[in-house]
PDB file of C-alpha atoms and ligand atoms in Angstrom:
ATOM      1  CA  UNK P   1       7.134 -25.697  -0.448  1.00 48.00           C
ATOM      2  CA  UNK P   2       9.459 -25.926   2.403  1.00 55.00           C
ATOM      3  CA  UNK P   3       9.281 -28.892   4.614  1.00 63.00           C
ATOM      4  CA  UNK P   4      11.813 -28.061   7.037  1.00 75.00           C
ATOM      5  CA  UNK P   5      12.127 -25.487   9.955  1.00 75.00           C
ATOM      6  CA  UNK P   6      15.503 -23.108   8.115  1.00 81.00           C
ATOM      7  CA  UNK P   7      18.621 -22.726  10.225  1.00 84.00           C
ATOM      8  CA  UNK P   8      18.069 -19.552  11.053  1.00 85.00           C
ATOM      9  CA  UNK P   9      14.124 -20.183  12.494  1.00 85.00           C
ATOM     10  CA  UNK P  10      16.033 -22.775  14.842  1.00 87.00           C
ATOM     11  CA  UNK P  11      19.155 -20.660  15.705  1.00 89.00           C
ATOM     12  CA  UNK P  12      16.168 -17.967  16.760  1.00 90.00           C
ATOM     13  CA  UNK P  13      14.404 -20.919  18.906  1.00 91.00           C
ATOM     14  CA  UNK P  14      17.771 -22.076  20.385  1.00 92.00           C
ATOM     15  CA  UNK P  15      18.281 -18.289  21.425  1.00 93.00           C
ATOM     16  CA  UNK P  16      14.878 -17.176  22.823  1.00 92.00           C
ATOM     17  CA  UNK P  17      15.787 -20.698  24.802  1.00 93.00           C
ATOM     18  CA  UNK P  18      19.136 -19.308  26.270  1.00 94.00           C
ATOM     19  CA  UNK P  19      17.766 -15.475  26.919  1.00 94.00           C
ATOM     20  CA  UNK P  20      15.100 -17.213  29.229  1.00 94.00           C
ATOM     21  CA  UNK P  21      17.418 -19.044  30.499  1.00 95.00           C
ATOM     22  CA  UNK P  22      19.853 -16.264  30.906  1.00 94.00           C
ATOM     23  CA  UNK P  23      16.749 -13.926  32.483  1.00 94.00           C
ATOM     24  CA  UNK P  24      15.538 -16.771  34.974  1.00 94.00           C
ATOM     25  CA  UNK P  25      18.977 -17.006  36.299  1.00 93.00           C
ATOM     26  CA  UNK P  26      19.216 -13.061  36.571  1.00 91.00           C
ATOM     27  CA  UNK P  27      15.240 -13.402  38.066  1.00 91.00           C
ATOM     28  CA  UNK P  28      16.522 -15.918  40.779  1.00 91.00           C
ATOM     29  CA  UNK P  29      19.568 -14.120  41.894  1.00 88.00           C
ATOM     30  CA  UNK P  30      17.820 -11.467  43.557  1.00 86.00           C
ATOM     31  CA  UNK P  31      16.754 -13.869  45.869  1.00 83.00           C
ATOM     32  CA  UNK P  32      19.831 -15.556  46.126  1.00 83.00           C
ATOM     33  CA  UNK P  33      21.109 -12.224  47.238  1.00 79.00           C
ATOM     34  CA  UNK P  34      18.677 -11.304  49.010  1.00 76.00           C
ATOM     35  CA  UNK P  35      19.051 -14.721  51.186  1.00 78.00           C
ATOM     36  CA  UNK P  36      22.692 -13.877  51.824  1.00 77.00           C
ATOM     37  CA  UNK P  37      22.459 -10.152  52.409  1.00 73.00           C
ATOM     38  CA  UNK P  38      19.262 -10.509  55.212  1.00 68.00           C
ATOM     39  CA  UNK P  39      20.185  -8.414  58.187  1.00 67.00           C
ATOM     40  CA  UNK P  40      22.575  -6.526  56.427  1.00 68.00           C
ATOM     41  CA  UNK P  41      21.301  -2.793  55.965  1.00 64.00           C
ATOM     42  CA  UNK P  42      24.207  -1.087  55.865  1.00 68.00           C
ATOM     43  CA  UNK P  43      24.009  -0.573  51.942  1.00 67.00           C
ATOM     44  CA  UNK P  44      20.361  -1.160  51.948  1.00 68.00           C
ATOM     45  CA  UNK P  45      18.808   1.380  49.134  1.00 74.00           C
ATOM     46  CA  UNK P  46      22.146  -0.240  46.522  1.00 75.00           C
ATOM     47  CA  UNK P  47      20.742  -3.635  47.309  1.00 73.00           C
ATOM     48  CA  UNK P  48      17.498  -2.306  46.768  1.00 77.00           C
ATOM     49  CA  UNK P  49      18.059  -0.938  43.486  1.00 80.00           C
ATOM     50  CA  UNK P  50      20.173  -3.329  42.177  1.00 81.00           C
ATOM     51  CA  UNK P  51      17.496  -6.102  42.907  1.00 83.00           C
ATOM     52  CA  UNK P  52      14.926  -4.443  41.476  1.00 86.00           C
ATOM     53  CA  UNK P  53      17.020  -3.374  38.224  1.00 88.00           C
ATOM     54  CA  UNK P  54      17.586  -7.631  37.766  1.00 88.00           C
ATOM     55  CA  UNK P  55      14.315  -8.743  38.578  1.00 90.00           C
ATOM     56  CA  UNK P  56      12.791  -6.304  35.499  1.00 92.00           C
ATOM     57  CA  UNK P  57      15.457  -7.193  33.847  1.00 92.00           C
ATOM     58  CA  UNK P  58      15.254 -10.451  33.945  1.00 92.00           C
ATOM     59  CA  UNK P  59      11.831 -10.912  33.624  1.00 94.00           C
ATOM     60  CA  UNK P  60      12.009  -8.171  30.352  1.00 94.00           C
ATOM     61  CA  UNK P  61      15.083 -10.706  29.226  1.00 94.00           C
ATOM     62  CA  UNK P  62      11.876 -14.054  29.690  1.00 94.00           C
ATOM     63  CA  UNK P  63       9.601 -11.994  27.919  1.00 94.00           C
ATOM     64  CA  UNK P  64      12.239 -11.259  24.780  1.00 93.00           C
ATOM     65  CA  UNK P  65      13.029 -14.735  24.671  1.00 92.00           C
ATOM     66  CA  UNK P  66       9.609 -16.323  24.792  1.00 92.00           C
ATOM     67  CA  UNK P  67       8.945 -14.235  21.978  1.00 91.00           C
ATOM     68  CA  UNK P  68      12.022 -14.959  20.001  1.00 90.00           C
ATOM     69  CA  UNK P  69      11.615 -18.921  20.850  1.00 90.00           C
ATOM     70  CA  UNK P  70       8.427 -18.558  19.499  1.00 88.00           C
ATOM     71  CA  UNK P  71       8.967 -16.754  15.954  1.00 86.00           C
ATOM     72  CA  UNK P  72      11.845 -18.870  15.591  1.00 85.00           C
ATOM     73  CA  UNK P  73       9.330 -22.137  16.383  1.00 84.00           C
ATOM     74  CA  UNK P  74       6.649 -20.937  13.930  1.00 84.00           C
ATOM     75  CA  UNK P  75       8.056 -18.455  11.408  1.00 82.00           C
ATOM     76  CA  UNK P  76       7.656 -15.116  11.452  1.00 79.00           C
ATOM     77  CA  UNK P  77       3.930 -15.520   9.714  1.00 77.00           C
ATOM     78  CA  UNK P  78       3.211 -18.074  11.716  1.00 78.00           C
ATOM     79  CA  UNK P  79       3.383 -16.772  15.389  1.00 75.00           C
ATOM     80  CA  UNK P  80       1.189 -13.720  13.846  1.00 74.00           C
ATOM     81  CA  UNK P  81       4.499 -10.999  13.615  1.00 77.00           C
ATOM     82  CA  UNK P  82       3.299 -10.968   9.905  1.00 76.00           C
ATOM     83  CA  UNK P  83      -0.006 -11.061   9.224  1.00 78.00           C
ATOM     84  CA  UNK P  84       0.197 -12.889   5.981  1.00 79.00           C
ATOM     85  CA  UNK P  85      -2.184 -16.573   5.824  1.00 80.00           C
ATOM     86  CA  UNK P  86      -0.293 -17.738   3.350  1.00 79.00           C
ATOM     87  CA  UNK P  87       2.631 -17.689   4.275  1.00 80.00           C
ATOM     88  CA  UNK P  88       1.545 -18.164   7.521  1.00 81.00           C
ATOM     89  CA  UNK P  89       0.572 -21.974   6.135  1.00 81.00           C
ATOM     90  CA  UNK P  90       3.335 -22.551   4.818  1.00 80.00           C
ATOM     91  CA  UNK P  91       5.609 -21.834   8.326  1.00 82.00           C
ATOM     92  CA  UNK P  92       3.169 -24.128  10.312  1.00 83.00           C
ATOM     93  CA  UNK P  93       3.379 -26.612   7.328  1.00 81.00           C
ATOM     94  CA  UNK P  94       5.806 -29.069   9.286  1.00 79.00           C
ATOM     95  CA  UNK P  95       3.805 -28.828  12.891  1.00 77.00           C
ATOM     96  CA  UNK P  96       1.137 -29.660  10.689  1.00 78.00           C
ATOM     97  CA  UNK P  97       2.240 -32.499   8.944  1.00 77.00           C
ATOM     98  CA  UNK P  98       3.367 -33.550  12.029  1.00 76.00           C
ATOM     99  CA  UNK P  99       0.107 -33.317  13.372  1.00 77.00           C
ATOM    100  CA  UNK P 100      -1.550 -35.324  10.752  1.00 77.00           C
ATOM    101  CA  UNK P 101       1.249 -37.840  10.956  1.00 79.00           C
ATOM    102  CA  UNK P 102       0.846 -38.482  14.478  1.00 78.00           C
ATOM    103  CA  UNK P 103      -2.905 -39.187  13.629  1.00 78.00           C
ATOM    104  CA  UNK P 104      -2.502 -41.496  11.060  1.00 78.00           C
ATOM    105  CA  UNK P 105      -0.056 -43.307  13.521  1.00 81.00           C
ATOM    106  CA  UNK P 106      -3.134 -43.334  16.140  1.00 80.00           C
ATOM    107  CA  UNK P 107      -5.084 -44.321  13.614  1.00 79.00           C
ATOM    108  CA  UNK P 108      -2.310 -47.389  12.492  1.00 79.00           C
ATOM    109  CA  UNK P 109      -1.984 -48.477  15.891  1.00 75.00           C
ATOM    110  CA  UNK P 110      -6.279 -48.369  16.600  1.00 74.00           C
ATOM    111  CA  UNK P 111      -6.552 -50.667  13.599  1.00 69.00           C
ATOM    112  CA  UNK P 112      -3.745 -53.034  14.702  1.00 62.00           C
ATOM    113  CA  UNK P 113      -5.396 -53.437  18.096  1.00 59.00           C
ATOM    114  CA  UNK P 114      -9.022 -54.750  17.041  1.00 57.00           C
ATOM    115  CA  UNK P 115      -7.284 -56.572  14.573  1.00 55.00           C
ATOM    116  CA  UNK P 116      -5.856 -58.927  16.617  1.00 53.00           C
ATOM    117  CA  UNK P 117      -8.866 -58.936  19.178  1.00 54.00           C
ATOM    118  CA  UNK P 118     -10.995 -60.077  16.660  1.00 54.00           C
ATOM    119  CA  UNK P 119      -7.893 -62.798  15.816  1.00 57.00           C
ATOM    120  CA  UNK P 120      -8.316 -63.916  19.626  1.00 56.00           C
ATOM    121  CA  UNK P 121     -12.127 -64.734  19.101  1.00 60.00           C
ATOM    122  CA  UNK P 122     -12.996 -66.786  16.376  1.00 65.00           C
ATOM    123  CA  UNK P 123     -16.526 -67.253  15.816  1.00 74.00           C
ATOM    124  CA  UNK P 124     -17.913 -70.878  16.625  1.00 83.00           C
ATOM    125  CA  UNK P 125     -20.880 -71.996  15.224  1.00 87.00           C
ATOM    126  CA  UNK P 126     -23.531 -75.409  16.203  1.00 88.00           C
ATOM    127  CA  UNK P 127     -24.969 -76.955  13.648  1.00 91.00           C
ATOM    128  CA  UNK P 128     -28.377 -78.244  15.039  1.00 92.00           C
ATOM    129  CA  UNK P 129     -28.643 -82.353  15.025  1.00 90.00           C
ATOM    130  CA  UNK P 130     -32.119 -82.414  13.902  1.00 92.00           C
ATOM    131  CA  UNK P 131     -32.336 -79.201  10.958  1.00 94.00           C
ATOM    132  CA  UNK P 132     -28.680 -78.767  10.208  1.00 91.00           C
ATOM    133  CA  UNK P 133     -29.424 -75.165  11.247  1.00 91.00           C
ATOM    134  CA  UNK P 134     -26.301 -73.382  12.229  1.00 92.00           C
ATOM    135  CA  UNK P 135     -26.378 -71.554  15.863  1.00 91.00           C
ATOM    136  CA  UNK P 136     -24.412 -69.425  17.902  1.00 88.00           C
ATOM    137  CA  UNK P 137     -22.033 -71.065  20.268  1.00 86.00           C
ATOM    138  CA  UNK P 138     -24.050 -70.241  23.280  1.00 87.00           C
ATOM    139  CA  UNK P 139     -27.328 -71.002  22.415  1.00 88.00           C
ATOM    140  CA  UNK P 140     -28.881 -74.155  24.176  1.00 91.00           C
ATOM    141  CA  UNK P 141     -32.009 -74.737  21.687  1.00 93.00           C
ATOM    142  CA  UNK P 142     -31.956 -74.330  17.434  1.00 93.00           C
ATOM    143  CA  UNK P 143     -33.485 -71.066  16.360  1.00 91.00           C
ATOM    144  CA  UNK P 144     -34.883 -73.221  13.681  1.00 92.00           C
ATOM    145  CA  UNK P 145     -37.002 -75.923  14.981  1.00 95.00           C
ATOM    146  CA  UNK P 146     -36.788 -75.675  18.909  1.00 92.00           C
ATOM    147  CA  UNK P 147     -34.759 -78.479  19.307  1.00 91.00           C
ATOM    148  CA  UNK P 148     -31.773 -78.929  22.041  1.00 91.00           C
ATOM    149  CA  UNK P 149     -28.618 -78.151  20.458  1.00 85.00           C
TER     150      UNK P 149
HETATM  151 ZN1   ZN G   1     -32.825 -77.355  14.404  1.00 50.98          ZN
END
């Protein structure tokens, strides 16, 4: 079994990463435009058409790339292209173990904490004069014979 995300699953993350990048940029220069063409109508219907060819374009290029960041993330089995469970399992196998790691470490840290609480108060017991009873620090008369402790 596999534990490692291939090469070629994290060259397809890196690359859905630039192709959103690459389609926001496209997305966000139609306003950019925009801003620096206002007033300017002399070519109006180009600018028109030109925006609106980037800003599908981009946001086809965001679309492409979220999809290819996320096969590339989970396996091709794993983000549901293939509809295979098993090997589906074994693409998610290091998120999992990741996941379960990160649990245990929870888990680790929990333990350490009341640990050391319990460290910080140590239980102190009175031993009644009278019975020899033992009683809880607070406790003003023996839960044995009645007696002030
Ligand atoms: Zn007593």
């Amino acid at each position: 079994m596999s534990r490692r995300i291939s090469s070629d699953r994290k060259f397809a993350y890196y690359l859905g990463g630039a192709l959103i990048a690459i389609g926001l940029l496209l997305f966000l220069s139609v306003f950019v435009t925009g801003a620096l063409n206002f007033g300017n109508f002399d070519d109006f219907d180009g600018q028109a058409r030109s925006s609106g060819i980037r800003a599908i374009g981009g946001m086809i290029l965001m679309m492409v790339g979220g999809f290819v960041r996320t096969v590339g993330a989970r396996g091709a089995a794993g983000s549901g292209l293939v509809l295979d469970p098993e090997r589906a399992r074994r693409d998610l196998e290091p998120f999992s173990r990741q996941g379960g790691g990160m649990l245990k470490d929870a888990l680790d840290e929990a333990d350490i904490a009341l640990g050391s609480a319990r460290d910080h108060e140590p239980l102190v017991m009175i031993r009644c004069r009278a019975c020899s009873t033992l009683n809880e620090e607070d406790s003003k008369f023996c839960q044995e014979c009645g007696q002030p402790v």
